[in-house]
Tab-separated table of C-alpha atoms in Angstrom:
chain	number	residue	atom	x	y	z
T	1	MET	CA	-6.038	100.338	26.154
T	2	GLY	CA	-6.225	103.375	23.870
T	3	HIS	CA	-3.437	103.937	21.380
T	4	PRO	CA	-2.832	105.673	18.038
T	5	PHE	CA	-0.864	102.842	16.367
T	6	PRO	CA	-1.956	100.717	13.376
T	7	ILE	CA	-2.307	96.981	13.971
T	8	ARG	CA	0.521	96.437	11.469
T	9	GLU	CA	2.938	98.476	13.613
T	10	ILE	CA	1.901	96.721	16.826
T	11	ALA	CA	2.278	93.307	15.185
T	12	ARG	CA	5.768	94.151	13.985
T	13	GLN	CA	6.800	95.445	17.391
T	14	ALA	CA	5.441	92.369	19.155
T	15	GLY	CA	6.682	89.885	16.558
T	16	LEU	CA	3.165	88.489	16.168
T	17	SER	CA	0.668	88.197	13.318
T	18	GLU	CA	-1.783	91.018	12.644
T	19	ALA	CA	-4.639	88.571	13.203
T	20	THR	CA	-3.387	87.737	16.683
T	21	VAL	CA	-3.013	91.414	17.578
T	22	ASP	CA	-6.519	92.109	16.265
T	23	ARG	CA	-7.956	89.330	18.453
T	24	VAL	CA	-6.238	90.738	21.550
T	25	LEU	CA	-7.273	94.345	20.911
T	26	ASN	CA	-10.883	93.409	20.230
T	27	GLY	CA	-11.162	90.864	23.052
T	28	ARG	CA	-12.119	87.990	20.773
T	29	GLY	CA	-10.484	85.315	22.931
T	30	GLY	CA	-8.496	82.293	21.827
T	31	VAL	CA	-5.201	83.986	22.773
T	32	ARG	CA	-2.931	83.004	25.631
T	33	GLU	CA	-2.519	85.492	28.462
T	34	SER	CA	1.225	85.689	27.803
T	35	THR	CA	0.540	86.640	24.165
T	36	ALA	CA	-1.897	89.345	25.244
T	37	ARG	CA	0.795	90.730	27.569
T	38	GLU	CA	3.217	90.843	24.625
T	39	VAL	CA	0.720	92.925	22.626
T	40	HIS	CA	0.203	95.421	25.439
T	41	ARG	CA	3.945	95.571	26.071
T	42	ALA	CA	4.483	96.319	22.362
T	43	ILE	CA	2.003	99.202	22.550
T	44	ALA	CA	3.825	100.588	25.591
T	45	ASP	CA	7.161	100.304	23.731
T	46	LEU	CA	5.709	102.094	20.715
T	47	ASP	CA	4.323	104.826	22.921
T	48	ARG	CA	7.778	105.479	24.436
T	49	GLN	CA	9.341	105.384	20.957
T	50	ARG	CA	6.642	107.476	19.243
T	51	THR	CA	9.170	110.166	18.213
T	52	GLN	CA	10.778	107.511	16.024
T	53	VAL	CA	7.699	105.796	14.647
T	54	ARG	CA	6.530	108.761	12.541
T	55	LEU	CA	9.927	109.619	11.075
T	56	VAL	CA	10.619	108.975	7.414
T	57	GLY	CA	13.742	106.959	6.715
T	58	ARG	CA	15.127	103.480	6.533
T	59	THR	CA	13.810	101.485	9.485
T	60	PHE	CA	15.935	99.093	11.538
T	61	MET	CA	14.192	96.813	13.992
T	62	VAL	CA	16.730	95.871	16.667
T	63	ASP	CA	16.147	93.271	19.373
T	64	ILE	CA	17.728	93.852	22.794
T	65	VAL	CA	18.279	90.515	24.542
T	66	MET	CA	19.631	90.593	28.087
T	67	GLN	CA	20.067	88.376	31.097
T	68	SER	CA	20.505	90.932	33.833
T	69	PRO	CA	18.939	92.234	37.056
T	70	GLU	CA	15.987	94.530	36.405
T	71	ARG	CA	17.880	97.588	37.629
T	72	PHE	CA	20.466	97.231	34.832
T	73	SER	CA	18.063	96.262	32.037
T	74	THR	CA	15.980	99.333	32.944
T	75	ALA	CA	19.093	101.506	32.684
T	76	VAL	CA	19.830	100.036	29.236
T	77	ARG	CA	16.266	100.604	28.017
T	78	THR	CA	16.350	104.216	29.224
T	79	ALA	CA	19.746	104.848	27.600
T	80	LEU	CA	18.706	103.367	24.250
T	81	GLU	CA	15.414	105.217	24.046
T	82	ALA	CA	17.186	108.476	24.882
T	83	GLU	CA	19.466	107.860	21.886
T	84	LEU	CA	16.837	106.811	19.321
T	85	PRO	CA	15.914	110.338	18.159
T	86	SER	CA	19.585	111.143	17.477
T	87	LEU	CA	20.005	108.329	14.948
T	88	HIS	CA	18.510	110.275	11.995
T	89	PRO	CA	18.043	109.828	9.119
T	90	ALA	CA	17.557	106.171	10.025
T	91	VAL	CA	14.629	105.045	12.147
T	92	VAL	CA	15.672	102.547	14.813
T	93	ARG	CA	12.937	100.667	16.629
T	94	SER	CA	13.656	98.343	19.534
T	95	ARG	CA	12.082	95.218	20.955
T	96	TYR	CA	13.083	94.003	24.412
T	97	HIS	CA	13.682	90.506	25.734
T	98	PHE	CA	14.776	90.821	29.355
T	99	ARG	CA	15.124	88.189	32.056
T	100	GLU	CA	16.928	88.249	35.376
T	101	THR	CA	18.046	84.635	35.507
T	102	GLY	CA	17.273	81.187	34.115
T	103	PRO	CA	18.771	78.349	32.086
T	104	ALA	CA	20.775	79.035	28.939
T	105	ALA	CA	18.222	77.032	26.956
T	106	ALA	CA	15.560	79.699	27.564
T	107	LEU	CA	17.878	82.429	26.265
T	108	VAL	CA	18.768	80.312	23.235
T	109	ALA	CA	15.049	79.843	22.506
T	110	VAL	CA	14.614	83.638	22.423
T	111	LEU	CA	17.540	84.048	20.007
T	112	ASP	CA	16.282	81.264	17.748
T	113	ARG	CA	12.801	82.783	17.707
T	114	ILE	CA	14.269	86.122	16.637
T	115	GLY	CA	16.173	84.341	13.883
T	116	ARG	CA	12.986	82.738	12.575
T	117	ARG	CA	10.855	85.874	12.522
T	118	GLY	CA	13.641	88.210	11.367
T	119	SER	CA	15.430	91.242	12.734
T	120	GLN	CA	17.890	93.851	11.483
T	121	GLY	CA	20.124	93.238	14.486
T	122	VAL	CA	20.477	91.885	18.019
T	123	VAL	CA	22.181	93.616	20.936
T	124	LEU	CA	23.038	90.858	23.391
T	125	LYS	CA	24.109	90.577	27.023
T	126	ALA	CA	24.427	86.878	27.756
T	127	PRO	CA	26.587	84.328	29.562
T	128	ASP	CA	29.569	82.997	27.614
T	129	VAL	CA	28.465	79.374	27.223
T	130	PRO	CA	28.619	77.096	24.142
T	131	GLU	CA	24.839	77.037	23.625
T	132	VAL	CA	24.638	80.825	23.352
T	133	THR	CA	27.694	80.941	21.072
T	134	ALA	CA	26.009	78.410	18.771
T	135	ALA	CA	22.775	80.443	18.745
T	136	VAL	CA	24.702	83.575	17.742
T	137	GLY	CA	26.172	81.543	14.879
T	138	ARG	CA	22.680	80.607	13.699
T	139	LEU	CA	21.623	84.264	13.775
T	140	ALA	CA	24.682	85.234	11.735
T	141	ALA	CA	23.889	82.500	9.218
T	142	ALA	CA	20.349	83.914	8.948
T	143	GLY	CA	21.758	87.364	8.166
T	144	VAL	CA	21.039	88.884	11.595
T	145	PRO	CA	24.091	90.782	12.939
T	146	VAL	CA	24.773	90.466	16.665
T	147	VAL	CA	26.533	93.059	18.837
T	148	THR	CA	27.512	92.097	22.379
T	149	LEU	CA	26.895	94.649	25.145
T	150	VAL	CA	29.083	95.097	28.279
T	151	THR	CA	30.072	91.411	28.272
T	152	ASP	CA	31.604	89.762	25.223
T	153	LEU	CA	31.305	86.423	23.424
T	154	PRO	CA	34.643	86.515	21.604
T	155	ALA	CA	34.412	82.962	20.233
T	156	SER	CA	31.026	83.674	18.629
T	157	ALA	CA	30.074	85.127	15.244
T	158	ARG	CA	29.153	88.481	16.787
T	159	ILE	CA	30.260	91.434	14.644
T	160	GLY	CA	31.215	93.791	17.477
T	161	TYR	CA	31.418	94.447	21.199
T	162	VAL	CA	30.461	97.681	22.977
T	163	GLY	CA	31.381	98.415	26.557
T	164	SER	CA	34.379	99.140	28.724
T	165	ASP	CA	37.705	97.347	29.010
T	166	ASN	CA	36.731	95.096	31.888
T	167	ARG	CA	40.253	94.104	32.910
T	168	ALA	CA	41.154	97.793	33.151
T	169	ALA	CA	38.002	98.384	35.208
T	170	GLY	CA	39.010	95.651	37.651
T	171	ALA	CA	42.535	97.053	37.944
T	172	THR	CA	41.057	100.513	38.576
T	173	ALA	CA	38.960	99.073	41.400
T	174	ALA	CA	42.099	97.512	42.902
T	175	TYR	CA	43.935	100.841	42.714
T	176	LEU	CA	41.110	102.617	44.547
T	177	MET	CA	40.834	99.812	47.101
T	178	GLY	CA	44.566	99.935	47.838
T	179	GLN	CA	44.574	103.717	48.136
T	180	TRP	CA	41.655	103.808	50.559
T	181	LEU	CA	42.582	100.792	52.687
T	182	GLY	CA	46.233	101.808	52.869
T	183	GLU	CA	48.040	99.798	55.535
T	184	ARG	CA	44.904	98.952	57.504
T	185	PRO	CA	44.416	95.197	57.955
T	186	GLY	CA	41.463	93.373	56.470
T	187	ASN	CA	40.406	91.085	53.662
T	188	VAL	CA	38.382	92.052	50.570
T	189	LEU	CA	35.171	90.335	49.508
T	190	THR	CA	34.832	90.046	45.718
T	191	SER	CA	31.305	89.362	44.549
T	192	LEU	CA	30.320	88.044	41.097
T	193	SER	CA	26.770	87.485	39.903
T	194	SER	CA	27.871	84.454	37.860
T	195	GLY	CA	31.071	82.831	36.684
T	196	PHE	CA	29.646	82.575	33.165
T	197	PHE	CA	29.671	86.291	32.298
T	198	ARG	CA	32.984	87.150	30.664
T	199	ASN	CA	32.909	90.778	31.776
T	200	GLU	CA	32.771	89.736	35.417
T	201	GLU	CA	35.515	87.181	34.951
T	202	GLU	CA	37.733	89.806	33.309
T	203	ARG	CA	37.023	92.378	36.027
T	204	GLU	CA	37.940	89.819	38.673
T	205	MET	CA	41.183	88.933	36.879
T	206	GLY	CA	42.144	92.597	36.531
T	207	PHE	CA	41.342	93.234	40.185
T	208	ARG	CA	43.195	90.176	41.456
T	209	SER	CA	46.273	90.875	39.352
T	210	ALA	CA	46.537	94.520	40.465
T	211	MET	CA	45.872	93.675	44.129
T	212	ARG	CA	48.567	90.994	44.032
T	213	ALA	CA	51.027	93.548	42.678
T	214	ARG	CA	50.046	96.405	45.019
T	215	GLN	CA	48.992	94.615	48.223
T	216	PRO	CA	50.208	91.014	48.024
T	217	GLY	CA	49.479	90.260	51.673
T	218	ARG	CA	45.781	91.082	51.524
T	219	ALA	CA	43.467	88.084	51.088
T	220	LEU	CA	40.603	88.126	48.572
T	221	VAL	CA	37.455	86.175	49.440
T	222	GLU	CA	35.249	85.330	46.437
T	223	ILE	CA	31.527	84.638	46.306
T	224	ALA	CA	29.564	83.977	43.116
T	225	GLU	CA	26.246	82.866	41.627
T	226	GLY	CA	24.070	85.390	43.445
T	227	GLN	CA	22.849	86.515	39.976
T	228	GLY	CA	23.090	90.116	41.187
T	229	LEU	CA	19.747	89.664	42.962
T	230	ASP	CA	19.259	90.868	46.518
T	231	ALA	CA	17.323	87.763	47.572
T	232	THR	CA	20.235	85.413	46.855
T	233	GLN	CA	23.086	87.861	47.494
T	234	TYR	CA	22.256	88.400	51.159
T	235	ASP	CA	22.739	84.761	52.148
T	236	LEU	CA	26.028	84.477	50.245
T	237	VAL	CA	27.486	87.582	51.885
T	238	ARG	CA	26.250	86.679	55.373
T	239	ALA	CA	27.823	83.214	55.082
T	240	ALA	CA	31.117	84.717	53.892
T	241	LEU	CA	31.183	87.150	56.826
T	242	GLU	CA	30.575	84.306	59.274
T	243	ARG	CA	33.417	82.268	57.746
T	244	ASP	CA	35.911	85.138	57.656
T	245	PRO	CA	35.939	87.701	60.485
T	246	GLU	CA	38.662	89.707	58.680
T	247	ILE	CA	36.537	90.902	55.722
T	248	ARG	CA	36.580	94.713	55.816
T	249	ALA	CA	35.912	95.798	52.218
T	250	VAL	CA	33.916	94.828	49.123
T	251	TYR	CA	34.548	94.894	45.384
T	252	SER	CA	31.101	94.252	43.918
T	253	ILE	CA	31.517	92.993	40.367
T	254	GLY	CA	28.000	91.711	39.813
T	255	GLY	CA	25.624	93.809	41.925
T	256	GLY	CA	23.151	93.048	44.696
T	257	ASN	CA	24.688	95.858	46.741
T	258	ILE	CA	21.672	96.686	48.903
T	259	ALA	CA	21.679	93.100	50.164
T	260	THR	CA	25.448	93.127	50.661
T	261	LEU	CA	25.278	96.219	52.862
T	262	ARG	CA	22.343	94.791	54.798
T	263	ALA	CA	24.347	91.614	55.481
T	264	PHE	CA	27.207	93.707	56.914
T	265	GLU	CA	24.780	95.686	59.079
T	266	ASP	CA	22.989	92.580	60.367
T	267	ALA	CA	26.343	90.993	61.227
T	268	GLY	CA	27.393	94.154	63.076
T	269	ARG	CA	30.376	94.584	60.769
T	270	GLU	CA	31.817	97.711	59.155
T	271	CYS	CA	32.457	97.885	55.394
T	272	ALA	CA	35.365	100.329	55.232
T	273	VAL	CA	35.578	100.509	51.414
T	274	PHE	CA	32.913	99.506	48.870
T	275	VAL	CA	33.600	99.789	45.132
T	276	ALA	CA	30.795	98.859	42.721
T	277	HIS	CA	29.876	99.034	39.017
T	278	ASP	CA	27.211	100.968	37.058
T	279	LEU	CA	25.052	103.933	38.010
T	280	ASP	CA	21.753	102.061	38.071
T	281	HIS	CA	18.992	103.336	40.353
T	282	ASP	CA	20.166	101.263	43.356
T	283	ASN	CA	23.790	102.372	43.147
T	284	THR	CA	22.845	105.989	42.513
T	285	ARG	CA	20.856	106.077	45.729
T	286	LEU	CA	23.538	104.242	47.727
T	287	LEU	CA	26.219	106.602	46.431
T	288	ARG	CA	24.157	109.661	47.339
T	289	GLU	CA	23.786	108.216	50.835
T	290	HIS	CA	27.600	107.740	51.030
T	291	ARG	CA	27.148	104.001	51.524
T	292	LEU	CA	29.333	103.248	48.495
T	293	SER	CA	32.876	104.607	48.187
T	294	ALA	CA	32.839	104.804	44.388
T	295	VAL	CA	31.048	103.435	41.343
T	296	LEU	CA	32.915	102.531	38.165
T	297	HIS	CA	30.645	103.625	35.354
T	298	HIS	CA	30.650	103.944	31.590
T	299	ASP	CA	28.289	105.845	29.318
T	300	LEU	CA	25.505	103.445	28.363
T	301	ARG	CA	24.079	105.940	25.881
T	302	HIS	CA	27.406	105.933	24.049
T	303	ASP	CA	27.422	102.111	24.077
T	304	LEU	CA	23.886	101.818	22.709
T	305	ARG	CA	24.482	104.480	20.072
T	306	GLU	CA	27.609	102.650	18.920
T	307	ALA	CA	25.748	99.306	18.891
T	308	CYS	CA	23.088	100.794	16.594
T	309	HIS	CA	25.791	102.232	14.333
T	310	ILE	CA	27.469	98.821	14.076
T	311	VAL	CA	24.139	97.278	13.019
T	312	MET	CA	23.615	100.026	10.416
T	313	ARG	CA	27.122	99.486	9.029
T	314	ALA	CA	26.403	95.771	8.708
T	315	HIS	CA	23.487	96.682	6.407
T	316	GLY	CA	25.499	99.229	4.425
T	317	ALA	CA	23.566	102.196	5.808
T	318	LEU	CA	26.698	103.832	7.249
T	319	PRO	CA	30.269	103.844	5.926
T	320	SER	CA	32.663	101.354	7.461
T	321	ALA	CA	34.749	102.566	10.378
T	322	GLY	CA	37.756	101.396	12.357
T	323	PRO	CA	37.600	99.139	15.400
T	324	THR	CA	35.216	100.155	18.167
T	325	LEU	CA	37.169	101.539	21.103
T	326	PRO	CA	36.243	100.567	24.682
T	327	SER	CA	34.072	103.011	26.604
T	328	ALA	CA	35.886	105.316	29.009
T	329	ILE	CA	35.784	104.172	32.644
T	330	GLN	CA	34.419	106.878	34.928
T	331	VAL	CA	35.184	106.858	38.669
T	332	VAL	CA	32.046	108.334	40.228
T	333	THR	CA	31.935	109.418	43.876
T	334	PRO	CA	29.173	111.169	45.828
T	335	TYR	CA	30.787	114.461	44.780
T	336	ASN	CA	30.937	114.122	40.989
T	337	MET	CA	27.727	112.328	40.089
T	338	PRO	CA	26.413	113.044	36.574
T	339	ALA	CA	23.457	115.401	36.409
T	340	THR	CA	21.476	112.671	34.624
T	341	ALA	CA	21.857	110.162	37.471
T	342	THR	CA	18.544	109.234	39.057
T	343	GLY	CA	17.859	107.192	42.127
């Protein structure tokens, strides 16, 4: 695998020793396959970030740790790397630790490993469980600032949160749902990827509260723990449709929307209104095809830029600022999609 990067840079990006990287690059053996993959992944990351690597300035190595479906973690990676060149005079480099699902212990192990090897900051999307909160505390004690992304850990030692006001987003979804359903009968399916992500819990609370105020007679049917993955989401939606013949609309809080629509189609049922979150590649395509009514979106580039600024402020590289304001909630329809949307 040809590359122009010194072993020292690759080792730093991968979080490995220079000797280990040298063994992988020269095929000397004695290295686990997973470690070799980390080296090659680090080279690929450096290649995408090459506009940053050669800049002169104070360097901040930031670790992005996320439990999220691949479609959203890819959107975050793309947004961050689009912002990196604009962060002059600092040089921000990023390492990625993505997983779609799994036990909290595996996520905690990643955070503890980052704490041991060192980092200038962590941007974290994680479930709000005690083990993760404790791991954030250990990072803070080690001098590693943590910024939560799109879903908060308010009881933790994180130094900031970037993302939208999730209760307001849920209430916005309820407003749209009520406007489009009007007086037509039918129940609404609300779909969460997991009950342990605070952002989803807050969206659901905002939605439920506004629906109760605006359309108190309309029943809400909740499903959860599909992890936003199509493979698990389909069965949950199909079972809900079989239990309740009155479901006519969907508020998708946690994703898996391709599978949700397929479950409606296979059951021979119409989805009259479908409100979802985030312009990832799946939702962009579904919106273009008019299979979603609207997507509630916020500017991930703004979020990632602000997360990097919070990390820099923690190290004294930027002047202190006031509280970080929530990202603006954008209601995106097939007719006002951003020019940058891809799918």
